[in-house]
Amino acid sequence: MKITSVEAIPFAIPYRKPLRFASGEVHVAEHVLVRVHTDDGIVGVAEAPPRPFTYGETQAGVIAVIEKIFAPQVVGLSLLERETMATRLSRTVGNPAAKAAIDMAVWDALGRTLDVQVTELLGGYTDRMRVSHMLGFDEPAAMVAEAQRMREQHGITTFKVKVGRRPVGLDTAVVRALREGLGDDIELYVDGNRGWTASESAMAMKEMSDLGLLFAEELCPADDVLGRRWLVSQLDVPFIADESAVTPADVTREVLGGSATAISIKIARTGFTHSQRVHHLAEGLGLEVVMGNQIDGQLGSMCTVAFGSSYQLTSRRAGELSNFLDMSDDLLTEPLEIHDGELTIRPGAGLGVEIDPDKLARYRQDT
């Protein structure tokens, strides 16, 4: 069970339409496939989606740090030496997606070696999650039409709405149109990606106070410490810390400081090992948790389902698991399918997925 090599393979798959939000927009999934090889001939896989406008990582940067710094530190370790591995990787600051992908590929390799599902290794609470679909910036009619299509085709009834534009009425009108167009039986929450000020956020939430929102997420910047605390103190819905609360220490700071009352766990930036730590802390603090999405492809989405379904807390709410539907293609031999608003884990060892060699050859960028 010793690691013999780590591959970082760049690939690019266009989106059918760009996803737009307050901190940027994405037209092409320029991700990195990470493969961890062992001396038993096992190969574990994971996906690293760089987000330069949020964490400063780029596709080229992920590859460089894995090949030049991280791979030499993990080669020779056993798949069971995950704590040693995490300690070594933590010596290098930043690079969350690169670290997370290595960690998840190791878990996948361990599951394949032991012939056990990753979900069972993590906790094994259930085998599925309800799906929340993320709606990016567009005209109200177009966003309502997309949500209706998701409900009709996939049974999705929870929607995360990107907000953060100015004037705030642009987005409050969209949320109102969604509620009126889809009815009271759907769940709605909003994510500002730090796009508004605290006062703009308060104004927007007041305008939407009658729409039955589940959550508000990262409406204003966390470094506006006083403004953020003021905002959170007057809201009557849980305020989710996302990019402001990546590590357990971040979560502790934001929650105890009064800047958040719920958190988003994204395995694309904390892997399985550190996501466990964030989950356990949230459980101890009595926080609501949403499984987030880093605009992952199907492999990344399966990793999210594998983790989220492992625990009662993370499977309680719908997870953000459907953005792969906006991609024009993907790398898996058997594409993921959402039925009745749910995504289930795959049977088989590890993550239960395989990479299609022909598709990888078509989309990889290093040949």
Short mmCIF file of C-alpha atoms in Angstrom, two decimals:
data_model
loop_
_atom_site.label_atom_id
_atom_site.label_comp_id
_atom_site.label_asym_id
_atom_site.label_seq_id
_atom_site.Cartn_x
_atom_site.Cartn_y
_atom_site.Cartn_z
CA MET A 1 0.00 0.00 0.00
CA LYS A 2 2.92 2.36 -0.55
CA ILE A 3 2.60 5.34 -2.87
CA THR A 4 4.95 5.06 -5.84
CA SER A 5 3.98 8.12 -7.91
CA VAL A 6 1.52 11.00 -8.21
CA GLU A 7 0.30 12.29 -11.58
CA ALA A 8 -1.21 15.72 -12.25
CA ILE A 9 -2.90 15.83 -15.65
CA PRO A 10 -4.42 19.10 -16.96
CA PHE A 11 -7.68 18.88 -18.88
CA ALA A 12 -10.18 21.40 -20.21
CA ILE A 13 -13.88 20.88 -20.95
CA PRO A 14 -16.09 23.81 -22.09
CA TYR A 15 -19.29 24.73 -20.31
CA ARG A 16 -22.49 24.84 -22.33
CA LYS A 17 -23.00 28.35 -20.96
CA PRO A 18 -20.79 30.44 -18.69
CA LEU A 19 -21.51 30.44 -14.97
CA ARG A 20 -21.45 34.02 -13.66
CA PHE A 21 -21.28 35.18 -10.04
CA ALA A 22 -20.00 38.13 -8.01
CA SER A 23 -16.35 37.03 -7.76
CA GLY A 24 -15.90 35.92 -11.38
CA GLU A 25 -17.20 33.76 -14.20
CA VAL A 26 -16.23 30.41 -15.68
CA HIS A 27 -16.43 29.41 -19.37
CA VAL A 28 -14.21 26.33 -19.39
CA ALA A 29 -13.50 23.75 -16.70
CA GLU A 30 -9.70 23.92 -16.67
CA HIS A 31 -9.14 21.29 -14.00
CA VAL A 32 -6.46 18.80 -13.01
CA LEU A 33 -6.91 15.03 -12.77
CA VAL A 34 -4.78 13.67 -9.93
CA ARG A 35 -3.82 9.98 -9.91
CA VAL A 36 -2.04 8.30 -7.00
CA HIS A 37 -0.29 5.02 -7.88
CA THR A 38 0.72 2.33 -5.36
CA ASP A 39 3.13 -0.59 -5.38
CA ASP A 40 0.10 -2.94 -5.52
CA GLY A 41 -0.87 -1.58 -8.92
CA ILE A 42 -3.80 0.40 -7.49
CA VAL A 43 -4.62 3.86 -8.88
CA GLY A 44 -6.70 6.34 -6.90
CA VAL A 45 -8.22 9.36 -8.64
CA ALA A 46 -9.52 12.81 -7.75
CA GLU A 47 -10.16 16.18 -9.39
CA ALA A 48 -8.61 19.56 -8.57
CA PRO A 49 -10.71 22.54 -9.74
CA PRO A 50 -8.52 25.67 -9.43
CA ARG A 51 -10.32 28.89 -8.54
CA PRO A 52 -7.84 31.77 -9.01
CA PHE A 53 -10.39 34.46 -8.09
CA THR A 54 -11.07 32.82 -4.73
CA TYR A 55 -7.96 30.90 -3.60
CA GLY A 56 -5.28 32.07 -6.03
CA GLU A 57 -4.67 28.67 -7.62
CA THR A 58 -4.38 28.13 -11.37
CA GLN A 59 -4.25 24.93 -13.38
CA ALA A 60 -0.54 25.40 -14.06
CA GLY A 61 0.09 26.21 -10.40
CA VAL A 62 -1.68 23.07 -9.20
CA ILE A 63 0.43 20.92 -11.52
CA ALA A 64 3.67 22.64 -10.54
CA VAL A 65 3.15 22.36 -6.78
CA ILE A 66 2.12 18.70 -7.03
CA GLU A 67 5.00 17.68 -9.26
CA LYS A 68 7.75 19.74 -7.63
CA ILE A 69 6.76 19.87 -3.96
CA PHE A 70 3.94 17.53 -2.93
CA ALA A 71 4.67 14.36 -4.88
CA PRO A 72 8.22 13.99 -3.48
CA GLN A 73 6.80 14.37 0.04
CA VAL A 74 4.17 11.63 -0.27
CA VAL A 75 5.93 9.05 -2.45
CA GLY A 76 7.05 6.19 -0.21
CA LEU A 77 4.30 6.72 2.36
CA SER A 78 1.66 4.10 3.02
CA LEU A 79 -1.95 4.91 2.14
CA LEU A 80 -2.63 4.63 5.88
CA GLU A 81 -0.15 7.36 6.81
CA ARG A 82 -2.63 10.12 6.08
CA GLU A 83 -1.76 12.16 9.15
CA THR A 84 1.92 12.20 8.21
CA MET A 85 0.91 13.13 4.69
CA ALA A 86 -1.32 15.98 5.87
CA THR A 87 1.47 17.30 8.10
CA ARG A 88 3.96 17.31 5.26
CA LEU A 89 1.60 19.02 2.81
CA SER A 90 0.66 21.66 5.41
CA ARG A 91 4.26 22.91 5.47
CA THR A 92 3.44 24.63 2.19
CA VAL A 93 0.91 27.44 2.61
CA GLY A 94 -2.15 27.77 0.40
CA ASN A 95 -2.75 25.42 -2.54
CA PRO A 96 -5.97 23.97 -1.10
CA ALA A 97 -7.26 22.28 -4.27
CA ALA A 98 -3.92 20.59 -4.95
CA LYS A 99 -3.69 19.26 -1.39
CA ALA A 100 -7.32 18.15 -1.38
CA ALA A 101 -7.02 16.24 -4.64
CA ILE A 102 -4.02 14.27 -3.40
CA ASP A 103 -5.82 13.48 -0.17
CA MET A 104 -8.97 12.27 -1.94
CA ALA A 105 -7.02 10.20 -4.45
CA VAL A 106 -5.28 8.51 -1.51
CA TRP A 107 -8.65 7.67 0.08
CA ASP A 108 -9.88 6.31 -3.26
CA ALA A 109 -6.75 4.17 -3.57
CA LEU A 110 -7.21 2.91 -0.01
CA GLY A 111 -10.81 1.95 -0.68
CA ARG A 112 -9.83 0.13 -3.86
CA THR A 113 -7.03 -1.68 -2.01
CA LEU A 114 -9.35 -2.82 0.80
CA ASP A 115 -12.31 -3.40 -1.57
CA VAL A 116 -14.43 -0.98 0.49
CA GLN A 117 -16.37 2.12 -0.52
CA VAL A 118 -14.89 5.45 0.55
CA THR A 119 -18.27 6.33 2.07
CA GLU A 120 -18.02 3.28 4.32
CA LEU A 121 -14.49 4.22 5.34
CA LEU A 122 -15.64 7.72 6.25
CA GLY A 123 -18.84 6.94 8.13
CA GLY A 124 -21.36 5.10 5.96
CA TYR A 125 -24.50 6.92 7.16
CA THR A 126 -26.45 6.71 3.89
CA ASP A 127 -25.90 6.15 0.18
CA ARG A 128 -27.38 9.32 -1.30
CA MET A 129 -27.91 13.06 -1.01
CA ARG A 130 -30.59 15.46 -2.13
CA VAL A 131 -29.31 17.84 -4.80
CA SER A 132 -29.22 21.63 -4.75
CA HIS A 133 -28.68 23.35 -8.11
CA MET A 134 -26.69 26.58 -8.34
CA LEU A 135 -28.15 29.36 -10.51
CA GLY A 136 -25.67 31.93 -11.87
CA PHE A 137 -26.36 35.51 -12.96
CA ASP A 138 -28.92 35.92 -15.73
CA GLU A 139 -32.23 37.59 -16.44
CA PRO A 140 -35.06 36.58 -14.10
CA ALA A 141 -37.01 34.75 -16.81
CA ALA A 142 -33.96 32.75 -17.87
CA MET A 143 -33.13 31.75 -14.28
CA VAL A 144 -36.72 30.70 -13.61
CA ALA A 145 -36.70 28.66 -16.83
CA GLU A 146 -33.47 26.93 -15.83
CA ALA A 147 -34.83 26.08 -12.39
CA GLN A 148 -38.04 24.74 -13.91
CA ARG A 149 -36.02 22.58 -16.30
CA MET A 150 -33.97 21.19 -13.41
CA ARG A 151 -37.11 20.34 -11.50
CA GLU A 152 -38.80 18.71 -14.48
CA GLN A 153 -35.79 16.76 -15.76
CA HIS A 154 -34.01 15.86 -12.53
CA GLY A 155 -36.52 16.36 -9.73
CA ILE A 156 -34.40 19.06 -8.07
CA THR A 157 -36.35 21.25 -5.64
CA THR A 158 -33.55 23.15 -3.87
CA PHE A 159 -31.79 26.08 -5.54
CA LYS A 160 -28.85 28.23 -4.54
CA VAL A 161 -29.16 31.64 -6.19
CA LYS A 162 -26.07 33.71 -6.94
CA VAL A 163 -26.49 37.33 -5.86
CA GLY A 164 -24.16 40.28 -5.25
CA ARG A 165 -24.87 42.61 -8.17
CA ARG A 166 -25.61 46.30 -7.95
CA PRO A 167 -28.16 47.68 -7.50
CA VAL A 168 -29.36 44.96 -5.16
CA GLY A 169 -32.77 45.05 -6.82
CA LEU A 170 -31.33 43.15 -9.78
CA ASP A 171 -30.95 40.09 -7.59
CA THR A 172 -33.87 40.49 -5.24
CA ALA A 173 -36.09 40.61 -8.33
CA VAL A 174 -34.62 37.30 -9.50
CA VAL A 175 -35.23 35.60 -6.15
CA ARG A 176 -38.80 36.91 -6.06
CA ALA A 177 -39.38 35.69 -9.60
CA LEU A 178 -38.09 32.24 -8.64
CA ARG A 179 -40.38 32.05 -5.64
CA GLU A 180 -43.40 33.23 -7.61
CA GLY A 181 -42.60 31.07 -10.62
CA LEU A 182 -41.81 27.85 -8.76
CA GLY A 183 -44.08 28.09 -5.75
CA ASP A 184 -43.63 27.52 -2.05
CA ASP A 185 -42.62 23.87 -2.30
CA ILE A 186 -39.06 24.63 -3.39
CA GLU A 187 -36.14 25.59 -1.15
CA LEU A 188 -34.22 28.78 -1.98
CA TYR A 189 -31.08 30.32 -0.53
CA VAL A 190 -28.73 33.05 -1.70
CA ASP A 191 -24.95 33.35 -2.08
CA GLY A 192 -23.31 36.74 -2.54
CA ASN A 193 -19.69 35.64 -3.00
CA ARG A 194 -18.76 38.72 -0.94
CA GLY A 195 -20.22 41.01 -3.62
CA TRP A 196 -22.25 43.40 -1.46
CA THR A 197 -21.40 45.63 1.48
CA ALA A 198 -22.96 44.83 4.85
CA SER A 199 -25.54 47.61 4.41
CA GLU A 200 -26.44 46.46 0.91
CA SER A 201 -26.78 42.92 2.21
CA ALA A 202 -29.13 44.06 4.97
CA MET A 203 -31.21 46.00 2.47
CA ALA A 204 -31.44 42.99 0.14
CA MET A 205 -32.37 40.56 2.91
CA LYS A 206 -35.08 42.95 4.10
CA GLU A 207 -36.51 43.07 0.58
CA MET A 208 -36.53 39.25 0.49
CA SER A 209 -37.79 38.71 4.05
CA ASP A 210 -41.14 37.36 2.83
CA LEU A 211 -39.64 34.77 0.44
CA GLY A 212 -38.87 32.01 2.95
CA LEU A 213 -35.12 31.74 2.32
CA LEU A 214 -33.20 28.87 3.93
CA PHE A 215 -29.80 30.55 4.23
CA ALA A 216 -27.71 33.54 3.23
CA GLU A 217 -24.11 32.81 2.25
CA GLU A 218 -21.08 35.14 2.13
CA LEU A 219 -23.11 38.23 1.28
CA CYS A 220 -20.34 40.62 2.27
CA PRO A 221 -16.57 40.35 2.82
CA ALA A 222 -15.42 38.66 6.03
CA ASP A 223 -12.64 41.23 6.46
CA ASP A 224 -15.30 43.87 7.08
CA VAL A 225 -15.31 42.48 10.60
CA LEU A 226 -17.67 44.93 12.30
CA GLY A 227 -20.02 45.19 9.34
CA ARG A 228 -20.29 41.46 9.00
CA ARG A 229 -21.04 40.95 12.70
CA TRP A 230 -23.66 43.69 12.53
CA LEU A 231 -25.28 42.04 9.53
CA VAL A 232 -25.32 38.52 10.97
CA SER A 233 -26.74 39.73 14.29
CA GLN A 234 -29.90 41.02 12.64
CA LEU A 235 -30.64 38.17 10.22
CA ASP A 236 -33.38 35.65 10.94
CA VAL A 237 -31.84 32.94 8.71
CA PRO A 238 -28.53 31.08 9.20
CA PHE A 239 -25.56 32.89 7.66
CA ILE A 240 -23.18 30.48 5.89
CA ALA A 241 -19.43 31.05 5.98
CA ASP A 242 -17.90 29.52 2.85
CA GLU A 243 -14.59 30.80 1.51
CA SER A 244 -14.06 32.70 4.77
CA ALA A 245 -14.11 29.46 6.82
CA VAL A 246 -12.02 26.78 5.15
CA THR A 247 -10.07 25.32 8.08
CA PRO A 248 -11.30 24.35 11.55
CA ALA A 249 -9.51 27.42 12.88
CA ASP A 250 -11.38 29.62 10.37
CA VAL A 251 -14.69 28.10 11.43
CA THR A 252 -13.92 28.72 15.08
CA ARG A 253 -12.96 32.33 14.43
CA GLU A 254 -16.01 33.14 12.29
CA VAL A 255 -18.57 31.44 14.52
CA LEU A 256 -17.24 32.54 17.92
CA GLY A 257 -16.70 36.04 16.54
CA GLY A 258 -20.34 36.30 15.51
CA SER A 259 -19.64 36.45 11.78
CA ALA A 260 -21.37 33.19 10.80
CA THR A 261 -23.95 30.74 12.11
CA ALA A 262 -23.53 27.93 9.54
CA ILE A 263 -20.76 26.64 7.26
CA SER A 264 -20.15 25.18 3.83
CA ILE A 265 -17.84 22.19 3.48
CA LYS A 266 -16.17 21.82 0.09
CA ILE A 267 -14.12 18.67 -0.29
CA ALA A 268 -12.42 20.25 -3.34
CA ARG A 269 -10.48 22.50 -0.94
CA THR A 270 -10.23 20.38 2.23
CA GLY A 271 -10.23 16.82 0.87
CA PHE A 272 -11.69 14.05 3.00
CA THR A 273 -9.21 14.22 5.87
CA HIS A 274 -9.59 17.92 6.72
CA SER A 275 -13.28 17.96 5.84
CA GLN A 276 -13.75 15.36 8.59
CA ARG A 277 -12.19 17.77 11.05
CA VAL A 278 -14.40 20.63 9.92
CA HIS A 279 -17.47 18.37 10.12
CA HIS A 280 -16.68 17.19 13.65
CA LEU A 281 -16.14 20.77 14.81
CA ALA A 282 -19.42 21.90 13.25
CA GLU A 283 -21.20 18.98 14.91
CA GLY A 284 -19.75 19.96 18.26
CA LEU A 285 -20.73 23.60 17.82
CA GLY A 286 -24.25 22.71 16.71
CA LEU A 287 -23.89 24.38 13.29
CA GLU A 288 -25.90 23.73 10.16
CA VAL A 289 -23.75 22.44 7.30
CA VAL A 290 -24.18 22.58 3.55
CA MET A 291 -21.99 20.54 1.20
CA GLY A 292 -20.74 23.12 -1.28
CA ASN A 293 -19.53 23.00 -4.88
CA GLN A 294 -16.37 24.43 -6.37
CA ILE A 295 -17.88 24.13 -9.86
CA ASP A 296 -16.71 20.51 -9.84
CA GLY A 297 -16.95 18.05 -12.67
CA GLN A 298 -18.51 14.62 -12.20
CA LEU A 299 -15.51 13.18 -10.36
CA GLY A 300 -15.51 16.06 -7.91
CA SER A 301 -19.27 15.79 -7.47
CA MET A 302 -18.96 12.09 -6.68
CA CYS A 303 -16.35 12.93 -4.05
CA THR A 304 -18.82 15.37 -2.49
CA VAL A 305 -21.57 12.73 -2.43
CA ALA A 306 -19.15 10.20 -0.93
CA PHE A 307 -18.34 12.55 1.94
CA GLY A 308 -21.73 14.15 2.43
CA SER A 309 -23.58 10.84 2.57
CA SER A 310 -21.18 9.54 5.22
CA TYR A 311 -22.64 11.60 8.06
CA GLN A 312 -26.09 12.51 9.32
CA LEU A 313 -25.25 16.22 9.59
CA THR A 314 -23.91 16.64 6.06
CA SER A 315 -26.67 14.57 4.46
CA ARG A 316 -29.47 16.48 6.19
CA ARG A 317 -29.53 19.33 3.67
CA ALA A 318 -29.39 19.21 -0.12
CA GLY A 319 -25.80 19.34 -1.40
CA GLU A 320 -24.58 21.48 -4.30
CA LEU A 321 -24.03 18.57 -6.66
CA SER A 322 -25.33 19.44 -10.10
CA ASN A 323 -23.01 21.92 -11.79
CA PHE A 324 -21.53 19.13 -13.90
CA LEU A 325 -24.82 19.32 -15.83
CA ASP A 326 -23.59 22.62 -17.28
CA MET A 327 -20.46 20.99 -18.73
CA SER A 328 -20.46 19.84 -22.35
CA ASP A 329 -18.79 16.52 -21.46
CA ASP A 330 -16.85 14.79 -18.68
CA LEU A 331 -14.24 12.12 -18.02
CA LEU A 332 -16.14 9.25 -16.38
CA THR A 333 -16.93 5.99 -18.18
CA GLU A 334 -20.44 6.03 -16.67
CA PRO A 335 -21.83 9.58 -16.38
CA LEU A 336 -23.56 10.58 -13.16
CA GLU A 337 -27.34 10.80 -13.23
CA ILE A 338 -29.65 12.70 -10.88
CA HIS A 339 -32.99 10.99 -10.29
CA ASP A 340 -35.87 12.32 -8.19
CA GLY A 341 -33.66 15.12 -6.98
CA GLU A 342 -31.03 12.75 -5.55
CA LEU A 343 -27.52 11.64 -6.41
CA THR A 344 -26.36 8.28 -5.07
CA ILE A 345 -22.92 6.87 -4.45
CA ARG A 346 -21.65 4.27 -6.88
CA PRO A 347 -21.29 0.58 -6.05
CA GLY A 348 -17.74 -0.72 -6.05
CA ALA A 349 -14.55 -0.05 -4.17
CA GLY A 350 -13.20 3.41 -3.50
CA LEU A 351 -15.28 6.09 -5.18
CA GLY A 352 -16.79 3.55 -7.57
CA VAL A 353 -15.90 5.54 -10.69
CA GLU A 354 -13.48 5.02 -13.59
CA ILE A 355 -11.83 7.48 -15.96
CA ASP A 356 -12.60 7.00 -19.66
CA PRO A 357 -9.17 6.84 -21.37
CA ASP A 358 -10.52 8.10 -24.69
CA LYS A 359 -12.15 11.14 -23.12
CA LEU A 360 -9.05 11.88 -21.10
CA ALA A 361 -6.96 11.71 -24.29
CA ARG A 362 -9.42 14.09 -25.98
CA TYR A 363 -9.43 16.75 -23.28
CA ARG A 364 -6.00 16.58 -21.67
CA GLN A 365 -3.72 19.52 -22.38
CA ASP A 366 -0.24 18.14 -21.80
CA THR A 367 0.10 16.11 -25.01
#
